[in-house]
Coordinates of C-alpha atoms and ligand atoms in Angstrom, one line a residue:
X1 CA 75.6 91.8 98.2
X2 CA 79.1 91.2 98.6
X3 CA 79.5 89.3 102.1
X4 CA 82.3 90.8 104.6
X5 CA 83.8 90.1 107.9
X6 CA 84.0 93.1 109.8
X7 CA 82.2 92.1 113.0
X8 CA 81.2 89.1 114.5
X9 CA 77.9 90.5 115.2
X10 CA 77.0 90.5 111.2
X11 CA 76.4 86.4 111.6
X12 CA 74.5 84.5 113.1
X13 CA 75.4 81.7 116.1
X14 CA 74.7 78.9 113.4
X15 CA 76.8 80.8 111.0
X16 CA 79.6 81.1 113.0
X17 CA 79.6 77.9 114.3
X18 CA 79.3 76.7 110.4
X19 CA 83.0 78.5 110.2
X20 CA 84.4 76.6 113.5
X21 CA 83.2 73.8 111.9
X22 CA 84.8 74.1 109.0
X23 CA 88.2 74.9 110.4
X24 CA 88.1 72.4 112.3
X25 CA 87.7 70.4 109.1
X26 CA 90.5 71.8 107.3
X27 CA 92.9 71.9 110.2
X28 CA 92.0 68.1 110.2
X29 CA 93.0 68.1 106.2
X30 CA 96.2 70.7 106.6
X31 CA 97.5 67.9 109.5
X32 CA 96.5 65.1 107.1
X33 CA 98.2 66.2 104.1
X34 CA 94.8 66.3 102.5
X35 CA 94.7 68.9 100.0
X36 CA 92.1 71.4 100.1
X37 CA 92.5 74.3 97.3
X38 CA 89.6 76.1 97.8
X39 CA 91.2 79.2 97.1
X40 CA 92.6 77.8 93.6
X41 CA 93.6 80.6 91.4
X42 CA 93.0 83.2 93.6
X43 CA 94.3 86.3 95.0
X44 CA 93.7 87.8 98.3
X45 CA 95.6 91.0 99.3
X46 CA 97.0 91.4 103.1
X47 CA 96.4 95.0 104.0
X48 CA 98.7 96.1 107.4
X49 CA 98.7 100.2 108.6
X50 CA 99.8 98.2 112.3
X51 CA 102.5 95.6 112.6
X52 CA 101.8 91.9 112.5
X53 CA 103.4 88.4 113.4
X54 CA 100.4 86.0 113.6
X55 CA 97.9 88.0 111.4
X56 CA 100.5 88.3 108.7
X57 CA 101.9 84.8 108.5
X58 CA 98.5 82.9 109.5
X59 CA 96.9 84.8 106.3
X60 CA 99.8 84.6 103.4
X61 CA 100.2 80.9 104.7
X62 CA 96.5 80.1 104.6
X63 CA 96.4 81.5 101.1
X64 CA 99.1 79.6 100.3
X65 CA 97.6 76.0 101.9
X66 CA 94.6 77.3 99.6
X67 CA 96.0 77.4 96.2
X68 CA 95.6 81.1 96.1
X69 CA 98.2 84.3 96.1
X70 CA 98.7 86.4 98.9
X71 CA 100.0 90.2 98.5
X72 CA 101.4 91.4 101.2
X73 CA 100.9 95.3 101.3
X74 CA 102.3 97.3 104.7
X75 CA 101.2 100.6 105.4
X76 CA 104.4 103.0 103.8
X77 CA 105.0 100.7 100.5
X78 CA 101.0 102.1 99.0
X79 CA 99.4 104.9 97.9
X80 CA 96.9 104.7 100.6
X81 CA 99.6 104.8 103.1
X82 CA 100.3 108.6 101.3
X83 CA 96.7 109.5 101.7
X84 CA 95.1 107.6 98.5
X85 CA 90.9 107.5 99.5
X86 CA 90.0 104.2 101.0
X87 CA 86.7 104.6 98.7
X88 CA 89.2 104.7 95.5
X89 CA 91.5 101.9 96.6
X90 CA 88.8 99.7 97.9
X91 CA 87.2 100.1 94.0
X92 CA 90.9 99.4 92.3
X93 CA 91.9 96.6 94.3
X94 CA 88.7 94.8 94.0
X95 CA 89.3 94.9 90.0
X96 CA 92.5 92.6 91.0
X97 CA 91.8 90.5 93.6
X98 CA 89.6 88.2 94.7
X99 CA 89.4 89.2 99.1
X100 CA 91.2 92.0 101.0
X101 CA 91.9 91.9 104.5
X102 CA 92.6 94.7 106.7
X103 CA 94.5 95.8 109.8
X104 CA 94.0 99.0 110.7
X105 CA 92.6 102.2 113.1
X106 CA 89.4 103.0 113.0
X107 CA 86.6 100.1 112.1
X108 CA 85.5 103.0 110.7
X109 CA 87.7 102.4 108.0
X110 CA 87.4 98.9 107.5
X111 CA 83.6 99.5 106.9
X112 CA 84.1 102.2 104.6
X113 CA 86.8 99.7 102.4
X114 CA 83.9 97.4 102.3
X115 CA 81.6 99.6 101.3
X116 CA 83.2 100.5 98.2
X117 CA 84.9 96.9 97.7
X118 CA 83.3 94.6 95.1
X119 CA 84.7 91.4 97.0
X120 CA 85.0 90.6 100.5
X121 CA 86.7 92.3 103.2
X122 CA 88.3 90.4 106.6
X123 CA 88.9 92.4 109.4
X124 CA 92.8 91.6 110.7
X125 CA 91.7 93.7 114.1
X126 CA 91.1 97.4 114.6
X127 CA 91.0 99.7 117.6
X128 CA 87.1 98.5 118.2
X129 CA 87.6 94.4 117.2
X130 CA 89.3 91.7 116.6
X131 CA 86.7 89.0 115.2
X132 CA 89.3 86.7 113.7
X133 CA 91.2 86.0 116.5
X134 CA 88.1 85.6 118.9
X135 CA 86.7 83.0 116.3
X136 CA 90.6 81.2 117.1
X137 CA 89.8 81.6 120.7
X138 CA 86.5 80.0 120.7
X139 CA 87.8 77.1 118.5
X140 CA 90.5 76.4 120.8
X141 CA 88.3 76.5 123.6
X142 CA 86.3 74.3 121.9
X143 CA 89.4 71.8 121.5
X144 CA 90.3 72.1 124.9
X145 CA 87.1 71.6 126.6
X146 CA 84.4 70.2 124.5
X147 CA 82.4 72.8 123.9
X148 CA 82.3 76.5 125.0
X149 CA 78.3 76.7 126.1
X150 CA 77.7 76.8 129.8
X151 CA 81.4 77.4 130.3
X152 CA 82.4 80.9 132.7
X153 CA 85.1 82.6 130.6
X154 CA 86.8 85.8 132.2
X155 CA 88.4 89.1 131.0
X156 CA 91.1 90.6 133.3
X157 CA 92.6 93.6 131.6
X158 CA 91.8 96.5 129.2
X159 CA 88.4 97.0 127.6
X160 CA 89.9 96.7 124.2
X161 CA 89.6 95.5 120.8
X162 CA 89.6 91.9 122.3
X163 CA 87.2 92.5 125.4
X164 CA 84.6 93.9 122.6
X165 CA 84.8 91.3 120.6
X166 CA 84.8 88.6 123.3
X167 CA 81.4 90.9 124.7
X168 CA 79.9 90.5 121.2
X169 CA 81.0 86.7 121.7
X170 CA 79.0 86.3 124.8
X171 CA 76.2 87.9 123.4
X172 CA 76.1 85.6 120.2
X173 CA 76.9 82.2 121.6
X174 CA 75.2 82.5 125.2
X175 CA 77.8 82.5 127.7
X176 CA 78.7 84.3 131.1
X177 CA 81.6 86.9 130.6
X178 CA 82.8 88.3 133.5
X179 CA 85.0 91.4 132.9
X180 CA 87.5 92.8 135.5
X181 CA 88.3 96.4 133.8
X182 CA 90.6 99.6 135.4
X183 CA 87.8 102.4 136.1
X184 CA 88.0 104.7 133.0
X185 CA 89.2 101.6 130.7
X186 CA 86.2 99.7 130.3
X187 CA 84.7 98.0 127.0
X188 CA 83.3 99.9 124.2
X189 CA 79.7 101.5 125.9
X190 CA 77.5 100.8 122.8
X191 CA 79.3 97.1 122.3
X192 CA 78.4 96.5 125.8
X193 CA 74.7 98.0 125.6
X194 CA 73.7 95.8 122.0
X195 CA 75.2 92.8 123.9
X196 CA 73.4 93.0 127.1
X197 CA 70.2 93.9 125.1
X198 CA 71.0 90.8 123.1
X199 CA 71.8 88.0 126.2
X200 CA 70.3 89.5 129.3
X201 CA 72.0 88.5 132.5
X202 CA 75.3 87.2 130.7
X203 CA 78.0 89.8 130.7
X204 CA 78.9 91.2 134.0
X205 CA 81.8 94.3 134.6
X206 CA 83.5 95.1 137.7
X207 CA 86.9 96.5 138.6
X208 CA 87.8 93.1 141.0
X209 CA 89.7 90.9 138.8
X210 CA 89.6 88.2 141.9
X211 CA 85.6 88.4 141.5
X212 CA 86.0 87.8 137.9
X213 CA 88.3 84.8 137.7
X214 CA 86.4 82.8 140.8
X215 CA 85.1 79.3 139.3
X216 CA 86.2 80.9 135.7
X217 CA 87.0 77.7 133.1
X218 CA 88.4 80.2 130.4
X219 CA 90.6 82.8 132.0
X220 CA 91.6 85.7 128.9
X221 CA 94.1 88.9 129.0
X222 CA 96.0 90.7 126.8
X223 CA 98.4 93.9 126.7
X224 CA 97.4 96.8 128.6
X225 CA 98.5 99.1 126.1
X226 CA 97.6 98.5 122.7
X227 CA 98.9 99.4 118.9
X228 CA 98.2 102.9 118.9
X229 CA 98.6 103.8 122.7
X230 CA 102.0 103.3 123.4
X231 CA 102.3 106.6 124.5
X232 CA 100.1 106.0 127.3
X233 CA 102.4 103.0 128.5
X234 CA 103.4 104.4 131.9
X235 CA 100.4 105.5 133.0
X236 CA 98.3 102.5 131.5
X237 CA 101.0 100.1 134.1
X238 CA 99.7 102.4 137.1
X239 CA 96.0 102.4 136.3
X240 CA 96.7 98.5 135.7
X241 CA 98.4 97.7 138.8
X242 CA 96.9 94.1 140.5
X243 CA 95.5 93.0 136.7
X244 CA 98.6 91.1 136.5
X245 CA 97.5 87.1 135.7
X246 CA 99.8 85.5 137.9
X247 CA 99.6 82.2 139.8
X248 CA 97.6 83.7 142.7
X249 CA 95.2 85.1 140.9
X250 CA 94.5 82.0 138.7
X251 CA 94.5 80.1 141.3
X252 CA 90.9 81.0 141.9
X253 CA 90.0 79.8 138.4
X254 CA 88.2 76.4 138.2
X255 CA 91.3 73.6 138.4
X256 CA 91.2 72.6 134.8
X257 CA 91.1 76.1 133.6
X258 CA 92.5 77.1 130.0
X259 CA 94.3 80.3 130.1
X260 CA 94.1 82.6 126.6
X261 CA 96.2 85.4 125.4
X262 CA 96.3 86.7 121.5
X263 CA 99.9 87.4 122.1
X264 CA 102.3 89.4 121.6
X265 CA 101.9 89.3 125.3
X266 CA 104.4 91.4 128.1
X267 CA 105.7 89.0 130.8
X268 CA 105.5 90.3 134.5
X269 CA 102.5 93.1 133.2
X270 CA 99.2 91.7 132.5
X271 CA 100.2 88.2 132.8
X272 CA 103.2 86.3 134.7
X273 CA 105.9 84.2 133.0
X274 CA 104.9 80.8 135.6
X275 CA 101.2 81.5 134.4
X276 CA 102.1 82.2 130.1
X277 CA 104.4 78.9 130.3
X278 CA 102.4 76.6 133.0
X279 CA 100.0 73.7 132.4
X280 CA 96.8 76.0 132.2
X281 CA 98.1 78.1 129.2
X282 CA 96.9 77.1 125.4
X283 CA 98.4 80.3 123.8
X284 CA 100.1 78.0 120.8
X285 CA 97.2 76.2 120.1
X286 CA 94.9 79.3 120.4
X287 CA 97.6 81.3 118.1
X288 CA 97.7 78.2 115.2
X289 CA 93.8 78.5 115.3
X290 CA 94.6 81.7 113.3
X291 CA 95.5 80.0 110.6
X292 CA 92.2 77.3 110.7
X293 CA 89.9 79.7 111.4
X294 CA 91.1 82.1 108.5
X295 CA 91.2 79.8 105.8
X296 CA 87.5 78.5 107.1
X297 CA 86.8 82.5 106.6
X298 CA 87.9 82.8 103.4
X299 CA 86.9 79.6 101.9
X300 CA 83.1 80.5 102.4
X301 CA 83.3 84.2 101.9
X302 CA 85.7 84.3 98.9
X303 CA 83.9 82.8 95.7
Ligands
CP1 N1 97.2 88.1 117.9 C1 97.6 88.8 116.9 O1 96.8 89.4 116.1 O2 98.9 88.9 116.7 P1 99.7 89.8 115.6 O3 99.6 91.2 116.1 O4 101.1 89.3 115.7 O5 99.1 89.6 114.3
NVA2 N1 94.9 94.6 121.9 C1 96.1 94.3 121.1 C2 95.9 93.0 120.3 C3 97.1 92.7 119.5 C4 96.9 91.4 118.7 C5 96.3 95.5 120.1 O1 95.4 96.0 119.6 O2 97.5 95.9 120.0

């Protein structure tokens, strides 16, 4: 069976930690000059129906860095952006190339591309997850701090693509997540069900974002409004008001806390310009790990 990566909950702890390992290895090569064409001769096509900086350029350069050939392919310039069935094009474009990734809506359609796709599909974030960057996360947290078990991390913000995939996260590896959500923005209900079924006692939600930062060593946010919902922009900043993750607030992090966002991020909403730009923050690092963590991704799934 052709081997995907729609969801982090299809591995395995060990097998996830096989991929940080081997990104690790090849960022290690990349910053070496050591060549490492695992992808030699190959073909992976880049699939966006949402815009992209990171995802894009992280993927068609970590193609590149692999010997392979990336195709770039926005929503708009392909048939399945004029309504082409995801069943047909997964079947044709697994008869050229040799792995597909995918940013798009529903995971709904990711799963149904991979269903119908001979070779294996990489999820570049939907509106339910965003694996690849939580891998990045996790080996940047890993850089930073050692390790990741036994550390606190904490959500402030929406219960988004991220906060599910950090949830599943949790669940897999074994640490304490504590989310602070907005009433009627919480995390995905069945997400957070299979993950508290998974790791008892580990993931805790409440609306206090002061109660979910306190003795946090991994402090997390992203954009209160996400691809998709920028119609719900102005009422998203009232619902959102005191989520900001400013100096004050971080402040009741532990002292040598690292602070994450995916980025793009919006200064002065869910996070402050002192906190983005101060000594706590490892958004570069986190946002490079795209690349490492990517190319360890496709190395192993793409034969
Ligand atoms: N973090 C992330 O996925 O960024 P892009 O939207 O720029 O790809
Ligand atoms: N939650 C954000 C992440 C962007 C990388 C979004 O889906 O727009």
């Amino acid at each position: 069976m052709t081997q995907h990566f729609l969801a982090l909950h299809d591995y395995t702890k060990d097998e996830l930690d096989a991929l940080l390992a081997l990104a690790a290895d090849l960022k290690g090569k990349q910053k070496g000059g050591v060549p490492h064409r695992l992808l030699d001769g190959k073909s992976v096509a880049l699939i966006f129906e949402k815009a992209s900086t990171r995802t894009r350029v992280s993927f068609e350069v970590g193609v590149f860095q692999l010997g392979g050939h990336a195709l770039f392919m926005p929503s708009g310039s392909s048939q399945m952006g004029r309504g082409e069935p995801i069943k047909d094009s997964a079947r044709v474009m697994s008869r050229y190339c040799d792995g597909v990734m995918i940013r798009t809506f529903g995971q709904e359609i990711v799963e149904e591309f991979a269903k119908y796709s001979d070779v294996p599909v990489i999820n570049g974030l939907t509106d339910l997850f965003h694996p690849c960057q939580i891998m990045a996360d996790l080996q940047t947290v890993a850089e930073h701090k050692g390790r990741y078990a036994g550390l606190k991390f904490a959500w402030i913000g929406d219960g988004n693509n991220m906060a599910n995939t950090w949830i599943e996260a949790a669940a897999l590896f074994g640490f304490e997540l504590r989310l602070a959500c907005p009433a009627g923005y919480e995390p995905d209900s069945t997400v957070m069900a299979w993950a508290r079924a998974k790791a008892p006692g580990l993931i805790f939600l409440t609306t206090d974002p002061k109660a979910a930062v306190a003795g946090a060593d991994v402090v997390n946010t992203d954009v209160w409004a996400s691809m998709g919902q920028e119609a719900e922009q102005k009422e998203r900043e009232t619902a959102f008001a005191g989520y900001c993750l400013d100096d004050a607030l971080l402040a009741l992090a532990k002292p040598d806390c690292i602070v994450l966002h995916c980025l793009p991020a919006h200064r002065g909403e869910e996070i402050s310009d002192s906190v983005i730009e101060g000594k706590h923050s490892v958004v570069w690092d986190e946002a490079e790990n795209r690349l490492h963590i990517q190319k360890a991704i496709m190395a192993t799934l793409i034969k």
